[in-house]
Coordinates of C-alpha atoms in Angstrom, one line a residue:
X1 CA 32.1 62.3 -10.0
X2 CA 30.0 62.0 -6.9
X3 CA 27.9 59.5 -8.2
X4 CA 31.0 57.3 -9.7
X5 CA 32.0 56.8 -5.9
X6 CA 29.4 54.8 -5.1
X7 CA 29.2 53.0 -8.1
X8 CA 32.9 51.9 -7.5
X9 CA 32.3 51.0 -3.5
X10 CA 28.6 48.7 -4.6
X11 CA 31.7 46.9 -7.8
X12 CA 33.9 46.5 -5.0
X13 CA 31.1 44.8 -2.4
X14 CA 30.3 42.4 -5.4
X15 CA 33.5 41.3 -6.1
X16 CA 34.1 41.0 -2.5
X17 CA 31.1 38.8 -1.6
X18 CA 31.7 36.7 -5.1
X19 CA 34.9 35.8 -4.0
X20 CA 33.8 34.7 -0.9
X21 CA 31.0 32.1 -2.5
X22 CA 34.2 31.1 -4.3
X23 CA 36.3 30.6 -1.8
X24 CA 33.4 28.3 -0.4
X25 CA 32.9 26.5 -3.5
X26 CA 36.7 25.5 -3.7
X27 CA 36.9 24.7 0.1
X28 CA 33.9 21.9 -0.5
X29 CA 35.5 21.0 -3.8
X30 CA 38.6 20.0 -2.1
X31 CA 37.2 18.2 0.5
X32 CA 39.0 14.4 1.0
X33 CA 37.2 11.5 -0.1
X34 CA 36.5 10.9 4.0
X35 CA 35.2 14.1 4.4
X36 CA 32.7 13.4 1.2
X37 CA 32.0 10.3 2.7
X38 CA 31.1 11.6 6.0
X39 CA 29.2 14.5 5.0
X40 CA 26.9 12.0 2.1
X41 CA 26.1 9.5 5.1
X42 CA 26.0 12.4 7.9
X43 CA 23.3 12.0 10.6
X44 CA 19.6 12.8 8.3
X45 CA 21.5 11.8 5.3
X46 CA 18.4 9.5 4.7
X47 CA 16.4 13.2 4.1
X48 CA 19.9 15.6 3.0
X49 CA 20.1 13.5 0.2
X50 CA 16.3 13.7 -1.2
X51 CA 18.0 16.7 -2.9
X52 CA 20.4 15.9 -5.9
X53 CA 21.5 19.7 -5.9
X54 CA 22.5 19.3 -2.2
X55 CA 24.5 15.2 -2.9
X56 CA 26.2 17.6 -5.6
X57 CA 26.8 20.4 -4.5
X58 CA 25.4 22.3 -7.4
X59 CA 23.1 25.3 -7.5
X60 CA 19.9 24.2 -8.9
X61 CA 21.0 27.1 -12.0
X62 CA 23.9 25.3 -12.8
X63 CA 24.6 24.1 -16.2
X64 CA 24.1 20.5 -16.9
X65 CA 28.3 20.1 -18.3
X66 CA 29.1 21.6 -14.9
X67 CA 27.0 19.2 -13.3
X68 CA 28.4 16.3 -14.8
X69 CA 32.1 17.8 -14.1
X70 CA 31.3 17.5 -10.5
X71 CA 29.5 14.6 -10.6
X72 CA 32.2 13.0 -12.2
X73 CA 35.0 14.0 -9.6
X74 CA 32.8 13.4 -6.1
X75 CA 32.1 10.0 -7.9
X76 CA 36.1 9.8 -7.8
X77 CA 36.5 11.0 -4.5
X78 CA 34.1 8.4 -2.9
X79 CA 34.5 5.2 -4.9
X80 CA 35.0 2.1 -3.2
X81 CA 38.3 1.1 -4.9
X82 CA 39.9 4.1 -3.6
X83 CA 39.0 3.7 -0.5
X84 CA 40.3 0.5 0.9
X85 CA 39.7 1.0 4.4
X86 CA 36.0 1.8 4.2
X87 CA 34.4 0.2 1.4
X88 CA 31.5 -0.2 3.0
X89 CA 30.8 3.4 3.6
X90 CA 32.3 4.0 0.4
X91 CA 30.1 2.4 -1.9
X92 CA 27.0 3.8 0.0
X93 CA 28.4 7.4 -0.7
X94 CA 29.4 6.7 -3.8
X95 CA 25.0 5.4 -4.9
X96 CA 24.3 8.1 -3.4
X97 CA 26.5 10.7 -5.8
X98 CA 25.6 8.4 -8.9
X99 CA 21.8 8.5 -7.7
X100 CA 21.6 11.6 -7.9
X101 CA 23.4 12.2 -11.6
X102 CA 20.5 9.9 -12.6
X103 CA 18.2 12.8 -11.5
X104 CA 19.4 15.1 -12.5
X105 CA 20.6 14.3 -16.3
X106 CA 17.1 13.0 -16.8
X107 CA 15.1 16.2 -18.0
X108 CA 12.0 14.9 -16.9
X109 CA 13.2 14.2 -13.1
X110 CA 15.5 17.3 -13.2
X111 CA 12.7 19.6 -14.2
X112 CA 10.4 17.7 -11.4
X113 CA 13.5 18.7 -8.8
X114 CA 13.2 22.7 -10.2
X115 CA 9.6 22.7 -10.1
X116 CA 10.3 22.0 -6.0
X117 CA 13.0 24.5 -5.9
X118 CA 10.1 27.2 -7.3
X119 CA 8.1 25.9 -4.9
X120 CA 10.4 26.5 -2.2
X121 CA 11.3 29.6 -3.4
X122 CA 7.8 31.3 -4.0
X123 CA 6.9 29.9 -0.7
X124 CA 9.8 31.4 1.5
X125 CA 9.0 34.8 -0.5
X126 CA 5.4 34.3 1.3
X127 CA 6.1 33.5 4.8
X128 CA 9.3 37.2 4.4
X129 CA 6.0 39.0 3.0
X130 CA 4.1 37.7 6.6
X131 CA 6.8 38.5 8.4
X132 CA 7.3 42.0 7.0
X133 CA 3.2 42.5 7.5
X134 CA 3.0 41.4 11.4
X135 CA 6.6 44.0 12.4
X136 CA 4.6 46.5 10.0
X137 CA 1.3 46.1 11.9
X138 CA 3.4 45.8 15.1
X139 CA 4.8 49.5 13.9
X140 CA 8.1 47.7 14.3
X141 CA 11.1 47.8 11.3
X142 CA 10.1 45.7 8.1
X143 CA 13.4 44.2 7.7
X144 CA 13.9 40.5 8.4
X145 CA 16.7 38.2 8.3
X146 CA 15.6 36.8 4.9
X147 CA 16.9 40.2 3.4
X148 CA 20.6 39.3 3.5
X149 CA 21.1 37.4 0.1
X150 CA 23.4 34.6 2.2
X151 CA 20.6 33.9 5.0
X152 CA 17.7 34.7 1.5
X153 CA 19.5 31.9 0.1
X154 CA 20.0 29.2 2.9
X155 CA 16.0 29.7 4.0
X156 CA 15.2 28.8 0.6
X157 CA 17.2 25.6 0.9
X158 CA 15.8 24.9 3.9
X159 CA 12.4 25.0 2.5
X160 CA 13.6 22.9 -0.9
X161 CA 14.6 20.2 1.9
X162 CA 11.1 20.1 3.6
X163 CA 9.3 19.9 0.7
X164 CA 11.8 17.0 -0.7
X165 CA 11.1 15.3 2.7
X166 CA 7.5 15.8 2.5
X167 CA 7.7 14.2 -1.4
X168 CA 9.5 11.5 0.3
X169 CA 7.2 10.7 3.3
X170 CA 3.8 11.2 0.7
X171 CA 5.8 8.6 -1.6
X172 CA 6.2 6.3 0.8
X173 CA 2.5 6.9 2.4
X174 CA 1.1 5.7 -1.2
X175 CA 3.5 3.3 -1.7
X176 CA 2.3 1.6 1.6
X177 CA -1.3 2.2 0.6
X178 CA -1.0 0.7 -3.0
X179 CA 0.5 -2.6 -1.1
X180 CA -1.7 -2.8 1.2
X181 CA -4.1 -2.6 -1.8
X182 CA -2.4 -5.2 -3.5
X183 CA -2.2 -7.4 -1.0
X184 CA -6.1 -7.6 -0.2
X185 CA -6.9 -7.8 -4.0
X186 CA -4.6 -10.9 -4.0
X187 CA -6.3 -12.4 -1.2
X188 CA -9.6 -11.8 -2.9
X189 CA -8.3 -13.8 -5.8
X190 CA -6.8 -16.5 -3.6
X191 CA -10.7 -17.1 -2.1
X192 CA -12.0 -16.5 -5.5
X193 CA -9.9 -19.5 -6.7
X194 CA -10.3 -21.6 -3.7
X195 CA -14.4 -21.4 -4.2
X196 CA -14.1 -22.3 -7.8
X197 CA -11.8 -25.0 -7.0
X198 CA -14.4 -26.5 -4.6
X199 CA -17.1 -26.1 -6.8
X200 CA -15.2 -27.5 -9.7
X201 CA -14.3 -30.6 -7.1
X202 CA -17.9 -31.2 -6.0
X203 CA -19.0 -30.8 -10.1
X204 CA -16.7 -33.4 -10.8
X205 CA -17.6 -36.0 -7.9
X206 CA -21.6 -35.4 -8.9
X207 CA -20.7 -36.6 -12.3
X208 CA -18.2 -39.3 -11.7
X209 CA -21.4 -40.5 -9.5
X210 CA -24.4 -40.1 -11.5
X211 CA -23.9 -43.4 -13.5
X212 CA -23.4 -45.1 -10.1
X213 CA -27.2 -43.5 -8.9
X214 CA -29.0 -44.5 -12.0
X215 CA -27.6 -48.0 -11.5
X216 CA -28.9 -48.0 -7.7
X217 CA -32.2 -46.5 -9.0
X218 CA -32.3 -49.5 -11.7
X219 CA -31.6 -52.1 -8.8
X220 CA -34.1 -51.0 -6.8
X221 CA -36.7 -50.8 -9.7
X222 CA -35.9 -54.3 -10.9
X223 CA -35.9 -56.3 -7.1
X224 CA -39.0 -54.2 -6.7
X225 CA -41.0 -55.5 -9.6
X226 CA -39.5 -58.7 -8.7
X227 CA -41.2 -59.0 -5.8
X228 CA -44.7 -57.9 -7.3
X229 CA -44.5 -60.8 -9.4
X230 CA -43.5 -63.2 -7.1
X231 CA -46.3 -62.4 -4.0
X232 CA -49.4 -65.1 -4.5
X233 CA -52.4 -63.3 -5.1
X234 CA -55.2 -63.6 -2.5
X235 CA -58.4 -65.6 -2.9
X236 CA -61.8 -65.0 -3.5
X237 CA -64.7 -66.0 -1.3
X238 CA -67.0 -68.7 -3.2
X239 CA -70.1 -66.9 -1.3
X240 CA -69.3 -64.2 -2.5
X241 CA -71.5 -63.8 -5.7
X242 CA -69.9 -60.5 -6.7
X243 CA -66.5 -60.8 -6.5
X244 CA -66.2 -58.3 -3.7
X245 CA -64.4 -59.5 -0.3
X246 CA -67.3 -58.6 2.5
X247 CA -65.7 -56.9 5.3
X248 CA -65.5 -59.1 8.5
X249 CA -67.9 -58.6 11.2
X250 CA -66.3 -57.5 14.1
X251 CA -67.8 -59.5 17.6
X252 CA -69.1 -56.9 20.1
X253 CA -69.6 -57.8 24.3
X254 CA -73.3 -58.1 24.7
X255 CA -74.1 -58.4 28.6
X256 CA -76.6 -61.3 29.9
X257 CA -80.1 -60.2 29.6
X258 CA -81.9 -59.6 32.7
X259 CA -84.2 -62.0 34.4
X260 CA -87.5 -61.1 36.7
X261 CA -86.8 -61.9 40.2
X262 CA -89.6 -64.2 41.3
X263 CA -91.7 -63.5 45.3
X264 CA -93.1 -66.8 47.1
X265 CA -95.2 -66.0 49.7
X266 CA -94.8 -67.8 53.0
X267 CA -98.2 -68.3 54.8
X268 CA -98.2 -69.0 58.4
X269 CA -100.1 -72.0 59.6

């Protein structure tokens, strides 16, 4: 009988906190297409909304039917035709919703988006398992915030949203890299083509100009010969037994040759 007790007190604690989380549930559910609005474009929306369970408001256990079932009335609650006054705003919330019913009916994406919820989940278990360590070694109480189910819950969405971030930033990180990449293999290929195009040019004018060169070469050759012909040929000496032109003497200065100075001898009478 003793031991029924506390069965009955643990039923009634379960049923107490269940109807809480439903309570929660149908609060959100019920929230005005403004309120939607404002909490899909929030401040950090850019980052909230990563997360397709979070644009939803869906556990990441949920069913897929149930998924669509919300999907289907946030989509409702924030499209543009039914709300006039802020169709702007509207229509961002309502990509947003539809976004992320793409992801999440897609089994390839959706099981991409679980993978990161184990992630975050086997992570937070690691950093409660440090904590516990350092209050152990600290001879302080092992128990930690993270061992309420409610705060258990909310630290593991809070690491699902990092790591979505972190996804995010990496993304975009490569995606910057892969156009930068892009970019300087296209401008590779824009001096590849502009060499060829020069050579191709200069190719082209050697050609168009060779017959001009071989006619220059054969009016040079021609006037040349020309020319050969028409120079008189030089003479022949008639002295000249052999044939052979004798080279001319060339005159040299020769200087007057010296003459004997002659003495007279003057006697004196």
């Amino acid at each position: 009988m003793s031991s029924t007790v506390p069965e009955v007190a643990k039923d009634e604690a379960f049923d107490k906190f269940y109807n809480e989380v439903k309570q929660i549930e149908k609060r959100d559910s019920v929230l005005t297409p403004k309120q939607q609005i404002e909490r899909l474009l929030r401040s950090g929306s850019t980052y909230f909304n990563l997360n397709p369970f979070e644009v939803l408001q869906v556990d990441p256990e949920t069913s897929l039917d149930d998924i669509k079932t919300k999907y289907r009335r946030l989509s409702i609650l924030v499209h543009p035709d039914k709300n006039q006054d802020d169709q702007e705003r509207a229509q961002s919330a309502f990509e947003a919703v539809n976004k992320a019913w793409k992801i999440l009916e897609d089994p390839e994406t959706r099981a991409k988006c679980m993978d990161v919820v184990e992630e975050a989940t086997a992570k937070t278990d690691i950093n409660i398992a440090e904590k516990k360590k350092k209050l152990k070694k600290e001879g302080k109480p092992n128990r930690v915030d993270e061992d309420d189910p409610q705060k258990y819950k909310h630290a593991i969405y809070a690491m699902t949203m990092k790591l979505f971030a972190d996804m995010e930033r990496k993304r975009r990180s490569q995606e910057t890299r892969d156009m930068e990449e892009r970019k300087r293999k296209r401008e590779e290929e824009i001096d590849m083509e502009e060499k060829a195009k020069i050579e191709k040019e200069w190719v082209k004018n050697f050609e168009e100009s060779r017959e001009q060169r071989a006619a220059s070469w054969k009016n040079f050759q021609t006037n040349s010969s020309k020319k050969t012909k028409d120079s008189p040929t030089p003479t022949m000496s008639s002295s000249s037994g052999s044939g052979v032109k004798k080279p001319k003497k060339i005159s040299t200065f020769r200087p007057p040759k010296h003459k004997a100075e002659s003495r007279i001898s003057w006697r004196t009478n």
